[in-house]
Short mmCIF file of C-alpha atoms in Angstrom, two decimals:
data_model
loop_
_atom_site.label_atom_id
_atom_site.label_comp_id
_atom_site.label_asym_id
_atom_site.label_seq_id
_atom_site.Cartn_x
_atom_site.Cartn_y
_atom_site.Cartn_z
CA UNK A 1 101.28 117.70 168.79
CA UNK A 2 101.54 114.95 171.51
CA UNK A 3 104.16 115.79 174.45
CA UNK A 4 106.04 118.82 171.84
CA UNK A 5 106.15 115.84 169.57
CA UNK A 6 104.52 116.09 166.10
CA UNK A 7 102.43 112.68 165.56
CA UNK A 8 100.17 111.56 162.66
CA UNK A 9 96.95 109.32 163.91
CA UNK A 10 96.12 106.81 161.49
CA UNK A 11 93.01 104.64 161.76
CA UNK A 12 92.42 101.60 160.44
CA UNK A 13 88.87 100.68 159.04
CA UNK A 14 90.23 96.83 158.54
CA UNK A 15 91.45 94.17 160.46
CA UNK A 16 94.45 92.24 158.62
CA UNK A 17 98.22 92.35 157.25
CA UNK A 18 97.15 94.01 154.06
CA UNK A 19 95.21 96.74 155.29
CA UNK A 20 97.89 97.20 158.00
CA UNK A 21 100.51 97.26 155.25
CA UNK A 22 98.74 99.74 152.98
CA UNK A 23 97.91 102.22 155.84
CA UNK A 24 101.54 102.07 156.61
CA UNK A 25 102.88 102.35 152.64
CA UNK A 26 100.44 105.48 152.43
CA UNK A 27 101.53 106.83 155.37
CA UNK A 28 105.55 106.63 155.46
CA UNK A 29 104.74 108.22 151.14
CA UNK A 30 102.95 111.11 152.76
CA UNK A 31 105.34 111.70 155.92
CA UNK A 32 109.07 110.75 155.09
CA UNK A 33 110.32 112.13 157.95
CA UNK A 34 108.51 109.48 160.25
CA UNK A 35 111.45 108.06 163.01
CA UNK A 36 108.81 105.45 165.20
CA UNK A 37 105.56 103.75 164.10
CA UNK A 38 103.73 102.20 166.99
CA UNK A 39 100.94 99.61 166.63
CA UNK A 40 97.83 100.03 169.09
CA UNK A 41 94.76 98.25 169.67
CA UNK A 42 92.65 96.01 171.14
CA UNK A 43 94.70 92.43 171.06
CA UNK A 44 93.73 88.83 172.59
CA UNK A 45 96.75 87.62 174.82
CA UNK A 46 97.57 84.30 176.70
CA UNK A 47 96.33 84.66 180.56
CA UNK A 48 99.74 83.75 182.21
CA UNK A 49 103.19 84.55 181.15
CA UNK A 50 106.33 82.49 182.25
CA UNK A 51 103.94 79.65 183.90
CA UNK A 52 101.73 80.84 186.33
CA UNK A 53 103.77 83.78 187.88
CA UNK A 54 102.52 86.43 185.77
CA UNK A 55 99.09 87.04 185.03
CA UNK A 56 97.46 89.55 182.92
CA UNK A 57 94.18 90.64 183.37
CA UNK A 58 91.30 92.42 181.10
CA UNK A 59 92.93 95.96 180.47
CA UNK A 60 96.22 95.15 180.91
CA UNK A 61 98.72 96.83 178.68
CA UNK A 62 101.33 94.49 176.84
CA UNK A 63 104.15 96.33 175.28
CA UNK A 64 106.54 94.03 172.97
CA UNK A 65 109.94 93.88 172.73
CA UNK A 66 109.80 91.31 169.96
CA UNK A 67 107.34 90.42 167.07
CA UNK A 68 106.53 86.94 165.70
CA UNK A 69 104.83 86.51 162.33
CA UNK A 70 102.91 83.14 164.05
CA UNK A 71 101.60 82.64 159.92
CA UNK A 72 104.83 80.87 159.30
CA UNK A 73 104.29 78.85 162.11
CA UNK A 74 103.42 75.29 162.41
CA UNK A 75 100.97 73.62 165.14
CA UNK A 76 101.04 70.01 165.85
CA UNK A 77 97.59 68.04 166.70
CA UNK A 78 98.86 67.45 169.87
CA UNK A 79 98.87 71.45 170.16
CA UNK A 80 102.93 72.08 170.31
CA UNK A 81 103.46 75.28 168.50
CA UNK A 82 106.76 74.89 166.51
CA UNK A 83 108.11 78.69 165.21
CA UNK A 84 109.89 78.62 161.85
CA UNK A 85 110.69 82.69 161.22
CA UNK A 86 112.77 84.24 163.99
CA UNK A 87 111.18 86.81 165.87
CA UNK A 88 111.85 90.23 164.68
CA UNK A 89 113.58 93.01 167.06
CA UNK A 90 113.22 96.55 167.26
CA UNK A 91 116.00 98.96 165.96
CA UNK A 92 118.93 99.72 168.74
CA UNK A 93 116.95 103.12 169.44
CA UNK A 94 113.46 101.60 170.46
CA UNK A 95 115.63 98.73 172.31
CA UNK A 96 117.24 101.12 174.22
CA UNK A 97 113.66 102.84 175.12
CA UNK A 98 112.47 99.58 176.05
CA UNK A 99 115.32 98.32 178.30
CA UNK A 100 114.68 101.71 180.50
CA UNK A 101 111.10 101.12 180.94
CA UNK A 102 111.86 97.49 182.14
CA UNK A 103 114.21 98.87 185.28
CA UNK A 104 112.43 99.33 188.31
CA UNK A 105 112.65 103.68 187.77
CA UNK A 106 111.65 103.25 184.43
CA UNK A 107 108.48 100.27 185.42
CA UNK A 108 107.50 103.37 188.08
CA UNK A 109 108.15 106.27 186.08
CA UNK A 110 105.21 104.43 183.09
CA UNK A 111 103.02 103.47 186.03
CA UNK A 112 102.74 106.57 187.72
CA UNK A 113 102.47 108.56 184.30
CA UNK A 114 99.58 105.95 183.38
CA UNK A 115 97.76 106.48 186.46
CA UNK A 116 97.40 109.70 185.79
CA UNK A 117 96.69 109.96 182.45
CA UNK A 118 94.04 107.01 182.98
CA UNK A 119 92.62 108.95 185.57
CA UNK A 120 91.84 111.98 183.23
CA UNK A 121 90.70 110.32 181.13
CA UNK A 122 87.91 108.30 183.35
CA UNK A 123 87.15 112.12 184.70
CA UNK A 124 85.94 112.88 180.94
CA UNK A 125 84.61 109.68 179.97
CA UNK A 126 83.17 108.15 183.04
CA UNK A 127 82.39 104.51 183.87
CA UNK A 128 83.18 103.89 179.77
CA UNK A 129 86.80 103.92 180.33
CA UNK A 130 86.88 102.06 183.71
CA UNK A 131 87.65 98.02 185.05
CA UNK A 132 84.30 96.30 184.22
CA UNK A 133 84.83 93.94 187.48
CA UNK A 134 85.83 90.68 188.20
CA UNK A 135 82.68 89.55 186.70
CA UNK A 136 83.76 90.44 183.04
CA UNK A 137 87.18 89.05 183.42
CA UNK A 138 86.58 85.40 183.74
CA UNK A 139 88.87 83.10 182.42
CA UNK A 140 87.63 79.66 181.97
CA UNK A 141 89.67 76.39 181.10
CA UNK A 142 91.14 75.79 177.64
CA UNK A 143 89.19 72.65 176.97
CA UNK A 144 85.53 74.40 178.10
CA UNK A 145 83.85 75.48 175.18
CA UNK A 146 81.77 78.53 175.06
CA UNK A 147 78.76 77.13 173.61
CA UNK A 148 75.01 75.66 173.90
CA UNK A 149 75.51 73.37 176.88
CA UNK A 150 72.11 71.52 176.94
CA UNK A 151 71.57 69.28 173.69
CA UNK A 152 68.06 70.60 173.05
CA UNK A 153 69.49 74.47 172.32
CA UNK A 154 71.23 73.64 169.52
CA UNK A 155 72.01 71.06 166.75
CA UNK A 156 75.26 72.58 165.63
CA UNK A 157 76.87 72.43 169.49
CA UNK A 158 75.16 69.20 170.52
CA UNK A 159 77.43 66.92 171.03
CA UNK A 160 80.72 68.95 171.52
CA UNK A 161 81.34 68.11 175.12
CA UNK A 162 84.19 66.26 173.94
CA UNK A 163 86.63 68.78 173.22
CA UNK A 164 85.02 69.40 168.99
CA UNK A 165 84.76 72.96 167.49
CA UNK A 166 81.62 73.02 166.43
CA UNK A 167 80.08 76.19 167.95
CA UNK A 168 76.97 77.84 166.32
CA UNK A 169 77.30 81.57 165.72
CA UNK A 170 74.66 82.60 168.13
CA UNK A 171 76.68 81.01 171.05
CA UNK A 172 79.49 82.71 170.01
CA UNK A 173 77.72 86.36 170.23
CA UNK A 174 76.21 85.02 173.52
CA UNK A 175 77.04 85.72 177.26
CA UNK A 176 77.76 82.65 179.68
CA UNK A 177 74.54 83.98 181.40
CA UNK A 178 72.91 82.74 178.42
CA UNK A 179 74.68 79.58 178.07
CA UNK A 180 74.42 78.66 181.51
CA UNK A 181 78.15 77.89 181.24
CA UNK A 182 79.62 75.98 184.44
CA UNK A 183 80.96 78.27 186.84
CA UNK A 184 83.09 75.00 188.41
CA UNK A 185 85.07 75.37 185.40
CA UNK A 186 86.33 78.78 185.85
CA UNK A 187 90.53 79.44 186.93
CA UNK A 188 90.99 81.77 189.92
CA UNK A 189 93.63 84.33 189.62
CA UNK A 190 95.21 85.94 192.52
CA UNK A 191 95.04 89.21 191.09
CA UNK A 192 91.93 89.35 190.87
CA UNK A 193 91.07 87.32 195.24
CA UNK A 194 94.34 89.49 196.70
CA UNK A 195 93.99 92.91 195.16
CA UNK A 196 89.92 92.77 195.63
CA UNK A 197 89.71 94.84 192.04
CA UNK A 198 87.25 97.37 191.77
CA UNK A 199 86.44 100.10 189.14
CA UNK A 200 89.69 102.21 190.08
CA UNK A 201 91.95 99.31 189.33
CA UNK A 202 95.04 100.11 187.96
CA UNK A 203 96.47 97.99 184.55
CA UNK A 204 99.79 96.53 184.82
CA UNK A 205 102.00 96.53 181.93
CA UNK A 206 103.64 93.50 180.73
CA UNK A 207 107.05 93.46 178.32
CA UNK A 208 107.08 90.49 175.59
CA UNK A 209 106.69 89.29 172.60
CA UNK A 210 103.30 90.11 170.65
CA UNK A 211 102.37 87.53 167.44
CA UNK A 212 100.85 88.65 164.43
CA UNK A 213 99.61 87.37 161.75
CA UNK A 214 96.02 86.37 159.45
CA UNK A 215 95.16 83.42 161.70
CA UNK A 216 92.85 83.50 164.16
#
């Protein structure tokens, strides 16, 4: 029981549609009465929505009000992103929901409860559930690579200063400490200068459309 609800925690071992799909076949076979499924996890997400005027930080929480299966989906060299399936849309109910939480009693109402429940939460768990600091939430530019930087570290990323792929698996399990990535190449967020984060920060949540799909 969540909230006088009754709720069934599923928990998948796999990443990937047909895991996801069979966890959710079993599940709706062994509790028919089931009225909202929700989705939760740990997902990667663009750093600014709508331009520049939103930004979303490590921890945020993204809540969609739309779902694009980005598999059917077609990507230009040139990088332009062309959508062929329409994005799906939740049921009139969940719409509803959703359109309340986006009004400015609703935005406060999910902030305030958040706060609160994130605070509990870092009361039981400690500095494991808290911000990690500025310095784990760098965002670097599109075109820097995470990878080897001097030519003599590695064959497989020498020679990817052009904008190539190539990156060797132990760069990609590496920090930038150990890279010595450039520092000169990192974006500054407001967030992040204004607000002068620190462990206490509070996550804003962001409405939008989430993609899913095999592809990484």
């Amino acid at each position: 029981m969540i909230a006088n609800h009754n709720v069934v925690l599923v928990r998948i071992g796999r990443m990937g549609t047909g895991p996801a799909t069979s966890a959710a076949e079993h599940c709706y076979s062994s509790f028919p009465n089931i009225r909202l499924a929700l989705v939760v996890g740990v997902w990667g997400g663009i750093p600014f929505v709508k331009g520049e005027s939103q930004e979303i930080l490590l921890g945020d929480v993204v809540i969609s009000d739309s779902l694009v299966h980005y598999d059917y989906a077609r990507q230009l060299p040139n990088g332009q992103f062309i959508q062929k399936d329409s994005a799906y849309k939740p049921k009139s109910e969940v719409a509803s929901f959703l359109a309340m939480l986006k009004t400015r009693r609703g935005s406060k109402s999910l902030s305030d409860s958040m706060e609160g429940h994130l605070g509990k939460l870092q009361k039981k768990l400690g500095c494991s559930s808290a911000y990690p600091g500025i310095l784990e939430d760098r965002l670097f530019e599109s075109s820097y690579r995470h990878k080897h930087h001097m030519p003599a570290e590695c064959s497989i990323c020498n020679g990817n200063n052009n904008g190539g792929a190539s990156v060797c698996e132990k760069a990609l399990l590496s920090t930038c400490e150990d890279l010595s990535c450039d520092s000169g190449k990192l974006i500054t967020r407001s967030r992040q200068t204004e607000n002068a984060i620190s462990s206490s920060y509070l996550p804003v949540v962001h409405f939008g459309p989430v993609g899913s799909g095999t592809k990484s």
